[in-house]
PDB file of C-alpha atoms and ligand atoms in Angstrom:
ATOM      1  CA  UNK A 229      60.078  22.787  -5.913  1.00 52.00           C
ATOM      2  CA  UNK A 230      61.941  22.591  -2.661  1.00 49.00           C
ATOM      3  CA  UNK A 231      60.583  21.580   0.636  1.00 52.00           C
ATOM      4  CA  UNK A 232      61.674  23.343   3.695  1.00 54.00           C
ATOM      5  CA  UNK A 233      61.666  20.946   6.568  1.00 54.00           C
ATOM      6  CA  UNK A 234      59.941  22.481   9.552  1.00 54.00           C
ATOM      7  CA  UNK A 235      62.144  22.854  12.572  1.00 54.00           C
ATOM      8  CA  UNK A 236      61.881  19.930  14.920  1.00 53.00           C
ATOM      9  CA  UNK A 237      59.889  20.758  17.901  1.00 53.00           C
ATOM     10  CA  UNK A 238      58.966  18.298  20.577  1.00 52.00           C
ATOM     11  CA  UNK A 239      56.253  20.294  22.193  1.00 51.00           C
ATOM     12  CA  UNK A 240      52.924  18.478  22.652  1.00 48.00           C
ATOM     13  CA  UNK A 241      51.171  21.278  20.856  1.00 51.00           C
ATOM     14  CA  UNK A 242      52.833  20.406  17.549  1.00 56.00           C
ATOM     15  CA  UNK A 243      52.426  16.671  17.796  1.00 64.00           C
ATOM     16  CA  UNK A 244      48.694  17.149  18.288  1.00 68.00           C
ATOM     17  CA  UNK A 245      47.865  20.385  16.521  1.00 69.00           C
ATOM     18  CA  UNK A 246      44.558  21.903  17.631  1.00 74.00           C
ATOM     19  CA  UNK A 247      41.586  20.740  15.600  1.00 74.00           C
ATOM     20  CA  UNK A 248      40.202  23.632  13.653  1.00 84.00           C
ATOM     21  CA  UNK A 249      36.485  24.368  13.360  1.00 85.00           C
ATOM     22  CA  UNK A 250      36.748  23.505   9.701  1.00 87.00           C
ATOM     23  CA  UNK A 251      38.053  20.017  10.500  1.00 87.00           C
ATOM     24  CA  UNK A 252      35.269  19.559  12.998  1.00 88.00           C
ATOM     25  CA  UNK A 253      32.684  20.532  10.411  1.00 89.00           C
ATOM     26  CA  UNK A 254      34.156  18.099   7.894  1.00 89.00           C
ATOM     27  CA  UNK A 255      34.095  15.322  10.492  1.00 90.00           C
ATOM     28  CA  UNK A 256      30.529  16.163  11.423  1.00 90.00           C
ATOM     29  CA  UNK A 257      29.551  16.219   7.762  1.00 91.00           C
ATOM     30  CA  UNK A 258      31.149  12.827   7.178  1.00 91.00           C
ATOM     31  CA  UNK A 259      29.433  11.406  10.239  1.00 90.00           C
ATOM     32  CA  UNK A 260      26.028  12.716   9.162  1.00 90.00           C
ATOM     33  CA  UNK A 261      26.662  11.405   5.663  1.00 91.00           C
ATOM     34  CA  UNK A 262      27.320   7.930   7.022  1.00 90.00           C
ATOM     35  CA  UNK A 263      24.190   8.058   9.227  1.00 86.00           C
ATOM     36  CA  UNK A 264      21.993   9.184   6.325  1.00 86.00           C
ATOM     37  CA  UNK A 265      23.538   6.482   4.130  1.00 87.00           C
ATOM     38  CA  UNK A 266      22.884   3.750   6.674  1.00 80.00           C
ATOM     39  CA  UNK A 267      19.273   4.871   7.190  1.00 76.00           C
ATOM     40  CA  UNK A 268      18.745   4.973   3.421  1.00 79.00           C
ATOM     41  CA  UNK A 269      20.237   1.502   3.003  1.00 79.00           C
ATOM     42  CA  UNK A 270      18.050   0.116   5.779  1.00 72.00           C
ATOM     43  CA  UNK A 271      14.973   1.615   4.143  1.00 68.00           C
ATOM     44  CA  UNK A 272      15.966   0.083   0.824  1.00 71.00           C
ATOM     45  CA  UNK A 273      16.533  -3.266   2.498  1.00 71.00           C
ATOM     46  CA  UNK A 274      13.115  -3.270   4.178  1.00 64.00           C
ATOM     47  CA  UNK A 275      11.449  -2.246   0.925  1.00 68.00           C
ATOM     48  CA  UNK A 276      12.980  -5.199  -0.819  1.00 72.00           C
ATOM     49  CA  UNK A 277      12.653  -7.588   2.103  1.00 74.00           C
ATOM     50  CA  UNK A 278       8.914  -7.264   1.799  1.00 77.00           C
ATOM     51  CA  UNK A 279       9.179  -9.317  -1.418  1.00 79.00           C
ATOM     52  CA  UNK A 280      10.937 -12.096   0.466  1.00 77.00           C
ATOM     53  CA  UNK A 281       8.308 -12.467   3.172  1.00 79.00           C
ATOM     54  CA  UNK A 282       6.874 -15.952   2.633  1.00 81.00           C
ATOM     55  CA  UNK A 283       3.133 -16.363   2.148  1.00 79.00           C
ATOM     56  CA  UNK A 284       3.220 -18.431   5.332  1.00 79.00           C
ATOM     57  CA  UNK A 285       3.979 -15.271   7.340  1.00 81.00           C
ATOM     58  CA  UNK A 286       1.231 -13.446   5.494  1.00 84.00           C
ATOM     59  CA  UNK A 287      -1.177 -16.217   6.401  1.00 83.00           C
ATOM     60  CA  UNK A 288      -0.136 -15.989  10.064  1.00 82.00           C
ATOM     61  CA  UNK A 289      -0.804 -12.265   9.925  1.00 85.00           C
ATOM     62  CA  UNK A 290      -4.150 -12.965   8.306  1.00 87.00           C
ATOM     63  CA  UNK A 291      -5.183 -15.431  11.033  1.00 85.00           C
ATOM     64  CA  UNK A 292      -4.365 -12.784  13.613  1.00 84.00           C
ATOM     65  CA  UNK A 293      -5.775  -9.682  11.989  1.00 87.00           C
ATOM     66  CA  UNK A 294      -8.751 -10.839   9.884  1.00 91.00           C
ATOM     67  CA  UNK A 295     -10.976 -12.046  12.801  1.00 91.00           C
ATOM     68  CA  UNK A 296     -11.127  -8.481  14.117  1.00 88.00           C
ATOM     69  CA  UNK A 297     -12.711  -7.449  10.790  1.00 91.00           C
ATOM     70  CA  UNK A 298     -14.828 -10.598  10.529  1.00 93.00           C
ATOM     71  CA  UNK A 299     -16.540  -9.572  13.746  1.00 91.00           C
ATOM     72  CA  UNK A 300     -17.508  -6.258  12.134  1.00 91.00           C
ATOM     73  CA  UNK A 301     -18.562  -7.712   8.777  1.00 92.00           C
ATOM     74  CA  UNK A 302     -22.017  -8.883   7.778  1.00 86.00           C
ATOM     75  CA  UNK A 303     -22.573 -11.821   5.425  1.00 89.00           C
ATOM     76  CA  UNK A 304     -25.258  -9.968   3.479  1.00 90.00           C
ATOM     77  CA  UNK A 305     -26.266 -10.349  -0.201  1.00 93.00           C
ATOM     78  CA  UNK A 306     -24.187  -7.196  -0.770  1.00 93.00           C
ATOM     79  CA  UNK A 307     -21.094  -9.046   0.408  1.00 95.00           C
ATOM     80  CA  UNK A 308     -21.893 -11.955  -1.933  1.00 95.00           C
ATOM     81  CA  UNK A 309     -22.265  -9.633  -4.914  1.00 96.00           C
ATOM     82  CA  UNK A 310     -18.975  -7.902  -4.109  1.00 97.00           C
ATOM     83  CA  UNK A 311     -17.276 -11.283  -3.886  1.00 97.00           C
ATOM     84  CA  UNK A 312     -18.661 -12.305  -7.276  1.00 96.00           C
ATOM     85  CA  UNK A 313     -17.324  -9.082  -8.746  1.00 97.00           C
ATOM     86  CA  UNK A 314     -13.961  -9.703  -7.083  1.00 97.00           C
ATOM     87  CA  UNK A 315     -13.842 -13.193  -8.594  1.00 96.00           C
ATOM     88  CA  UNK A 316     -14.317 -11.814 -12.081  1.00 96.00           C
ATOM     89  CA  UNK A 317     -11.370  -9.483 -11.517  1.00 96.00           C
ATOM     90  CA  UNK A 318      -9.258 -12.246  -9.955  1.00 95.00           C
ATOM     91  CA  UNK A 319      -9.689 -14.383 -13.067  1.00 94.00           C
ATOM     92  CA  UNK A 320      -7.844 -11.700 -15.008  1.00 94.00           C
ATOM     93  CA  UNK A 321      -4.806 -11.753 -12.716  1.00 92.00           C
ATOM     94  CA  UNK A 322      -1.573 -13.316 -13.998  1.00 88.00           C
ATOM     95  CA  UNK A 323      -1.425 -17.052 -13.281  1.00 87.00           C
ATOM     96  CA  UNK A 324       1.353 -16.778 -10.645  1.00 82.00           C
ATOM     97  CA  UNK A 325      -0.667 -14.256  -8.658  1.00 80.00           C
ATOM     98  CA  UNK A 326      -3.757 -16.430  -8.707  1.00 81.00           C
ATOM     99  CA  UNK A 327      -2.092 -19.639  -7.561  1.00 80.00           C
ATOM    100  CA  UNK A 328      -1.239 -18.745  -3.984  1.00 79.00           C
ATOM    101  CA  UNK A 329      -4.149 -16.433  -3.354  1.00 86.00           C
ATOM    102  CA  UNK A 330      -7.762 -16.685  -2.419  1.00 88.00           C
ATOM    103  CA  UNK A 331      -9.101 -13.188  -2.156  1.00 94.00           C
ATOM    104  CA  UNK A 332     -12.408 -12.355  -0.515  1.00 96.00           C
ATOM    105  CA  UNK A 333     -14.366  -9.268   0.441  1.00 97.00           C
ATOM    106  CA  UNK A 334     -15.605  -8.532   3.926  1.00 97.00           C
ATOM    107  CA  UNK A 335     -18.427  -6.023   3.776  1.00 96.00           C
ATOM    108  CA  UNK A 336     -18.581  -3.862   6.878  1.00 94.00           C
ATOM    109  CA  UNK A 337     -21.845  -1.992   7.530  1.00 93.00           C
ATOM    110  CA  UNK A 338     -20.300   1.291   8.566  1.00 91.00           C
ATOM    111  CA  UNK A 339     -20.491   4.781   7.083  1.00 89.00           C
ATOM    112  CA  UNK A 340     -16.728   4.998   6.596  1.00 87.00           C
ATOM    113  CA  UNK A 341     -15.944   5.686   2.943  1.00 87.00           C
ATOM    114  CA  UNK A 342     -12.976   3.384   2.540  1.00 88.00           C
ATOM    115  CA  UNK A 343     -11.568   0.101   1.290  1.00 91.00           C
ATOM    116  CA  UNK A 344      -8.575  -1.689   2.766  1.00 90.00           C
ATOM    117  CA  UNK A 345      -6.214  -4.461   1.723  1.00 92.00           C
ATOM    118  CA  UNK A 346      -5.675  -6.657   4.776  1.00 91.00           C
ATOM    119  CA  UNK A 347      -3.051  -9.431   5.080  1.00 90.00           C
ATOM    120  CA  UNK A 348      -4.729 -12.802   4.607  1.00 90.00           C
ATOM    121  CA  UNK A 349      -6.110 -11.962   1.131  1.00 93.00           C
ATOM    122  CA  UNK A 350      -9.001  -9.937   2.519  1.00 95.00           C
ATOM    123  CA  UNK A 351     -10.398  -6.698   1.111  1.00 96.00           C
ATOM    124  CA  UNK A 352     -12.492  -4.697   3.528  1.00 94.00           C
ATOM    125  CA  UNK A 353     -15.207  -2.668   1.840  1.00 95.00           C
ATOM    126  CA  UNK A 354     -17.211  -0.316   3.987  1.00 94.00           C
ATOM    127  CA  UNK A 355     -20.862   0.322   3.259  1.00 93.00           C
ATOM    128  CA  UNK A 356     -20.040   4.063   3.082  1.00 91.00           C
ATOM    129  CA  UNK A 357     -17.864   3.442   0.035  1.00 92.00           C
ATOM    130  CA  UNK A 358     -20.502   1.382  -1.744  1.00 93.00           C
ATOM    131  CA  UNK A 359     -23.040   4.138  -1.031  1.00 92.00           C
ATOM    132  CA  UNK A 360     -20.790   6.578  -2.939  1.00 90.00           C
ATOM    133  CA  UNK A 361     -20.530   4.369  -6.010  1.00 92.00           C
ATOM    134  CA  UNK A 362     -22.961   4.777  -8.884  1.00 92.00           C
ATOM    135  CA  UNK A 363     -21.970   1.887 -11.125  1.00 95.00           C
ATOM    136  CA  UNK A 364     -20.658  -1.652 -10.931  1.00 96.00           C
ATOM    137  CA  UNK A 365     -17.626  -0.547 -12.947  1.00 97.00           C
ATOM    138  CA  UNK A 366     -16.606   1.958 -10.270  1.00 95.00           C
ATOM    139  CA  UNK A 367     -16.686  -0.731  -7.629  1.00 96.00           C
ATOM    140  CA  UNK A 368     -14.716  -3.060  -9.886  1.00 97.00           C
ATOM    141  CA  UNK A 369     -12.111  -0.304 -10.221  1.00 96.00           C
ATOM    142  CA  UNK A 370     -11.860   0.057  -6.424  1.00 95.00           C
ATOM    143  CA  UNK A 371     -11.562  -3.718  -5.964  1.00 97.00           C
ATOM    144  CA  UNK A 372      -8.974  -3.920  -8.754  1.00 97.00           C
ATOM    145  CA  UNK A 373      -7.052  -1.102  -7.094  1.00 95.00           C
ATOM    146  CA  UNK A 374      -6.949  -3.050  -3.818  1.00 95.00           C
ATOM    147  CA  UNK A 375      -5.769  -6.147  -5.724  1.00 95.00           C
ATOM    148  CA  UNK A 376      -2.967  -3.896  -6.970  1.00 94.00           C
ATOM    149  CA  UNK A 377      -1.927  -3.186  -3.370  1.00 92.00           C
ATOM    150  CA  UNK A 378      -1.695  -6.937  -2.755  1.00 91.00           C
ATOM    151  CA  UNK A 379       0.313  -7.487  -5.929  1.00 91.00           C
ATOM    152  CA  UNK A 380       2.814  -4.810  -4.876  1.00 89.00           C
ATOM    153  CA  UNK A 381       2.719  -5.986  -1.260  1.00 88.00           C
ATOM    154  CA  UNK A 382       1.793  -2.494  -0.068  1.00 87.00           C
ATOM    155  CA  UNK A 383      -0.494  -4.077   2.517  1.00 84.00           C
ATOM    156  CA  UNK A 384       2.579  -5.593   4.200  1.00 84.00           C
ATOM    157  CA  UNK A 385       4.632  -2.423   3.959  1.00 80.00           C
ATOM    158  CA  UNK A 386       1.897  -0.472   5.698  1.00 76.00           C
ATOM    159  CA  UNK A 387       2.196  -2.720   8.744  1.00 78.00           C
ATOM    160  CA  UNK A 388       5.667  -1.378   9.407  1.00 75.00           C
ATOM    161  CA  UNK A 389       8.914  -3.083  10.214  1.00 71.00           C
ATOM    162  CA  UNK A 390       8.225  -3.839  13.844  1.00 73.00           C
ATOM    163  CA  UNK A 391       5.014  -5.776  13.256  1.00 77.00           C
ATOM    164  CA  UNK A 392       6.564  -7.614  10.298  1.00 75.00           C
ATOM    165  CA  UNK A 393       9.608  -8.709  12.266  1.00 75.00           C
ATOM    166  CA  UNK A 394       7.410  -9.816  15.153  1.00 75.00           C
ATOM    167  CA  UNK A 395       5.151 -11.755  12.792  1.00 76.00           C
ATOM    168  CA  UNK A 396       8.136 -13.454  11.167  1.00 76.00           C
ATOM    169  CA  UNK A 397       9.513 -14.396  14.592  1.00 75.00           C
ATOM    170  CA  UNK A 398       6.082 -15.593  15.752  1.00 74.00           C
ATOM    171  CA  UNK A 399       5.642 -17.731  12.623  1.00 74.00           C
ATOM    172  CA  UNK A 400       8.982 -19.460  12.856  1.00 75.00           C
ATOM    173  CA  UNK A 401       9.557 -19.512  16.610  1.00 75.00           C
ATOM    174  CA  UNK A 402       5.946 -20.048  17.645  1.00 70.00           C
ATOM    175  CA  UNK A 403       6.070 -17.233  20.179  1.00 66.00           C
ATOM    176  CA  UNK A 404       2.440 -17.163  21.284  1.00 59.00           C
ATOM    177  CA  UNK A 405       2.854 -14.083  23.476  1.00 66.00           C
ATOM    178  CA  UNK A 406       4.040 -12.062  20.494  1.00 65.00           C
ATOM    179  CA  UNK A 407       1.111 -13.221  18.372  1.00 70.00           C
ATOM    180  CA  UNK A 408      -1.574 -11.407  20.342  1.00 72.00           C
ATOM    181  CA  UNK A 409       0.279  -8.124  20.293  1.00 74.00           C
ATOM    182  CA  UNK A 410       0.765  -8.498  16.532  1.00 74.00           C
ATOM    183  CA  UNK A 411      -3.010  -8.800  16.131  1.00 76.00           C
ATOM    184  CA  UNK A 412      -3.757  -5.633  18.077  1.00 77.00           C
ATOM    185  CA  UNK A 413      -1.033  -3.481  16.565  1.00 80.00           C
ATOM    186  CA  UNK A 414      -1.727  -4.904  13.090  1.00 80.00           C
ATOM    187  CA  UNK A 415      -5.348  -3.751  13.112  1.00 80.00           C
ATOM    188  CA  UNK A 416      -4.350  -0.333  14.361  1.00 80.00           C
ATOM    189  CA  UNK A 417      -1.573  -0.009  11.738  1.00 81.00           C
ATOM    190  CA  UNK A 418      -3.985  -0.944   8.950  1.00 81.00           C
ATOM    191  CA  UNK A 419      -6.544   1.621  10.047  1.00 76.00           C
ATOM    192  CA  UNK A 420      -3.804   4.275  10.069  1.00 75.00           C
ATOM    193  CA  UNK A 421      -2.136   3.095   6.870  1.00 76.00           C
ATOM    194  CA  UNK A 422      -1.261   5.799   4.415  1.00 77.00           C
ATOM    195  CA  UNK A 423       0.058   4.924   0.999  1.00 81.00           C
ATOM    196  CA  UNK A 424       2.405   7.058  -1.029  1.00 82.00           C
ATOM    197  CA  UNK A 425       1.391   8.687  -4.264  1.00 83.00           C
ATOM    198  CA  UNK A 426       3.458   6.224  -6.292  1.00 85.00           C
ATOM    199  CA  UNK A 427       1.940   3.226  -4.491  1.00 88.00           C
ATOM    200  CA  UNK A 428      -1.509   4.597  -5.287  1.00 88.00           C
ATOM    201  CA  UNK A 429      -0.723   5.202  -8.929  1.00 91.00           C
ATOM    202  CA  UNK A 430       0.678   1.689  -9.334  1.00 93.00           C
ATOM    203  CA  UNK A 431      -2.416   0.208  -7.692  1.00 94.00           C
ATOM    204  CA  UNK A 432      -4.634   2.340  -9.961  1.00 94.00           C
ATOM    205  CA  UNK A 433      -2.753   1.082 -12.988  1.00 96.00           C
ATOM    206  CA  UNK A 434      -3.477  -2.502 -12.026  1.00 96.00           C
ATOM    207  CA  UNK A 435      -7.107  -1.627 -11.261  1.00 96.00           C
ATOM    208  CA  UNK A 436      -7.461  -0.120 -14.726  1.00 97.00           C
ATOM    209  CA  UNK A 437      -5.902  -3.159 -16.406  1.00 97.00           C
ATOM    210  CA  UNK A 438      -8.290  -5.514 -14.587  1.00 97.00           C
ATOM    211  CA  UNK A 439     -11.316  -3.277 -15.196  1.00 97.00           C
ATOM    212  CA  UNK A 440     -10.611  -3.189 -18.909  1.00 97.00           C
ATOM    213  CA  UNK A 441     -10.025  -6.945 -19.005  1.00 97.00           C
ATOM    214  CA  UNK A 442     -13.363  -7.702 -17.298  1.00 97.00           C
ATOM    215  CA  UNK A 443     -15.601  -5.270 -19.200  1.00 97.00           C
ATOM    216  CA  UNK A 444     -13.650  -4.911 -22.453  1.00 97.00           C
ATOM    217  CA  UNK A 445     -13.496  -1.146 -21.900  1.00 97.00           C
ATOM    218  CA  UNK A 446     -12.354   1.340 -19.261  1.00 96.00           C
ATOM    219  CA  UNK A 447     -15.699   3.040 -18.595  1.00 96.00           C
ATOM    220  CA  UNK A 448     -16.117   4.020 -14.928  1.00 93.00           C
ATOM    221  CA  UNK A 449     -12.362   3.988 -14.196  1.00 94.00           C
ATOM    222  CA  UNK A 450     -12.185   7.554 -12.963  1.00 92.00           C
ATOM    223  CA  UNK A 451     -15.785   8.159 -11.843  1.00 91.00           C
ATOM    224  CA  UNK A 452     -15.291   7.194  -8.232  1.00 89.00           C
ATOM    225  CA  UNK A 453     -12.147   9.283  -7.707  1.00 86.00           C
ATOM    226  CA  UNK A 454     -13.660  12.200  -9.586  1.00 86.00           C
ATOM    227  CA  UNK A 455     -16.696  12.197  -7.326  1.00 84.00           C
ATOM    228  CA  UNK A 456     -14.558  11.987  -4.193  1.00 81.00           C
ATOM    229  CA  UNK A 457     -12.440  14.849  -5.443  1.00 77.00           C
ATOM    230  CA  UNK A 458     -15.487  17.071  -5.338  1.00 76.00           C
ATOM    231  CA  UNK A 459     -15.976  16.137  -1.709  1.00 74.00           C
ATOM    232  CA  UNK A 460     -12.532  17.075  -0.456  1.00 65.00           C
ATOM    233  CA  UNK A 461     -12.449  18.286   3.110  1.00 62.00           C
ATOM    234  CA  UNK A 462     -15.496  16.270   4.039  1.00 61.00           C
ATOM    235  CA  UNK A 463     -13.451  13.952   6.249  1.00 63.00           C
ATOM    236  CA  UNK A 464     -13.769  10.990   3.896  1.00 70.00           C
ATOM    237  CA  UNK A 465     -11.413   8.263   5.088  1.00 70.00           C
ATOM    238  CA  UNK A 466     -10.593   7.103   1.558  1.00 69.00           C
ATOM    239  CA  UNK A 467      -9.088  10.507   0.839  1.00 71.00           C
ATOM    240  CA  UNK A 468      -6.771  10.389   3.835  1.00 68.00           C
ATOM    241  CA  UNK A 469      -5.579   6.832   3.209  1.00 66.00           C
ATOM    242  CA  UNK A 470      -5.582   7.270  -0.592  1.00 66.00           C
ATOM    243  CA  UNK A 471      -4.194  10.754  -1.295  1.00 62.00           C
ATOM    244  CA  UNK A 472      -4.531  13.192  -4.228  1.00 73.00           C
ATOM    245  CA  UNK A 473      -7.465  12.051  -6.340  1.00 79.00           C
ATOM    246  CA  UNK A 474      -6.737  14.747  -8.933  1.00 82.00           C
ATOM    247  CA  UNK A 475      -3.352  13.321  -9.921  1.00 83.00           C
ATOM    248  CA  UNK A 476      -4.868   9.884 -10.018  1.00 87.00           C
ATOM    249  CA  UNK A 477      -7.675  10.906 -12.353  1.00 90.00           C
ATOM    250  CA  UNK A 478      -5.146  12.620 -14.657  1.00 90.00           C
ATOM    251  CA  UNK A 479      -2.838   9.611 -14.682  1.00 92.00           C
ATOM    252  CA  UNK A 480      -5.714   7.220 -15.391  1.00 94.00           C
ATOM    253  CA  UNK A 481      -6.946   9.349 -18.269  1.00 95.00           C
ATOM    254  CA  UNK A 482      -3.444   9.424 -19.722  1.00 95.00           C
ATOM    255  CA  UNK A 483      -3.137   5.643 -19.415  1.00 96.00           C
ATOM    256  CA  UNK A 484      -6.514   5.082 -21.063  1.00 96.00           C
ATOM    257  CA  UNK A 485      -5.333   7.166 -23.999  1.00 96.00           C
ATOM    258  CA  UNK A 486      -1.877   5.607 -24.237  1.00 97.00           C
ATOM    259  CA  UNK A 487      -3.265   2.093 -24.172  1.00 96.00           C
ATOM    260  CA  UNK A 488      -6.039   2.921 -26.580  1.00 96.00           C
ATOM    261  CA  UNK A 489      -8.738   1.619 -24.249  1.00 96.00           C
ATOM    262  CA  UNK A 490     -12.266   2.444 -25.280  1.00 94.00           C
ATOM    263  CA  UNK A 491     -14.674   3.953 -22.768  1.00 94.00           C
ATOM    264  CA  UNK A 492     -17.891   2.009 -23.102  1.00 94.00           C
ATOM    265  CA  UNK A 493     -21.238   1.957 -21.399  1.00 94.00           C
ATOM    266  CA  UNK A 494     -21.124   1.401 -17.648  1.00 94.00           C
ATOM    267  CA  UNK A 495     -23.158  -1.285 -15.879  1.00 93.00           C
ATOM    268  CA  UNK A 496     -25.638  -0.213 -13.199  1.00 92.00           C
ATOM    269  CA  UNK A 497     -25.098  -1.222  -9.587  1.00 92.00           C
ATOM    270  CA  UNK A 498     -26.446  -4.694  -8.790  1.00 88.00           C
ATOM    271  CA  UNK A 499     -29.783  -4.353  -6.912  1.00 87.00           C
ATOM    272  CA  UNK A 500     -28.389  -5.581  -3.574  1.00 85.00           C
ATOM    273  CA  UNK A 501     -25.865  -2.745  -3.589  1.00 85.00           C
ATOM    274  CA  UNK A 502     -28.396  -0.019  -4.168  1.00 84.00           C
ATOM    275  CA  UNK A 503     -29.463   1.733  -0.946  1.00 70.00           C
TER     276      UNK A 503
HETATM  277 ZN1   ZN B 834      -4.907   2.527  -2.422  1.00 85.51          ZN
END
């Protein structure tokens, strides 16, 4: 193969040949690729950083956010019973998860049908949710599910990067001004929190494990979600913060089969939880 040397030409046009549209598109594509890559990496980093957040920061967040819910809660016999149920589930948690934690339920007398995992080891249970439940086992499943969110640190992810970074700074730098704003935006982020399908399924899996460990069978695991499924479109908060009950029921049923759990007799609601 022979190369024919192009004739030398000193004109500016040849030294800087015009950029073709194709070149521009390639450049643009490369640029967009880099941007997408960086965003993806950042997302990955934040997802993993959540595991590195020390419990100290979580406690700071708890001190800031929990009082807002404590003001709404009522120390009723219902709250005591829910806490006793929570304790039974907690005893089944792996040792390392039990050591640093002291979970408790705050029972909020409000018609909202929802339960929330709040930084500071607190599970908010609304009266509206308890009113929907028809057995102790169902409530144990909901509490176990929320314990799953803590175990996977979903409750921190739902706060979002900004609040987390501010809380970390406030914890280590003692920035009192930042603390108040963390409290306000934290409560609002929690009330808007929306978990992904995979976060929900993972939390359900843990709920099922704990339910089976406490009762020796998986009876009542799907009852609550099944009932809510029939009430779709009724503006139930649990359905907007905990999406797709149908997939969850299917997945739970599959797990029960795979693990060979039996489905035994369910326990009635404790008297203080009956309307
Ligand atoms: Zn959930």
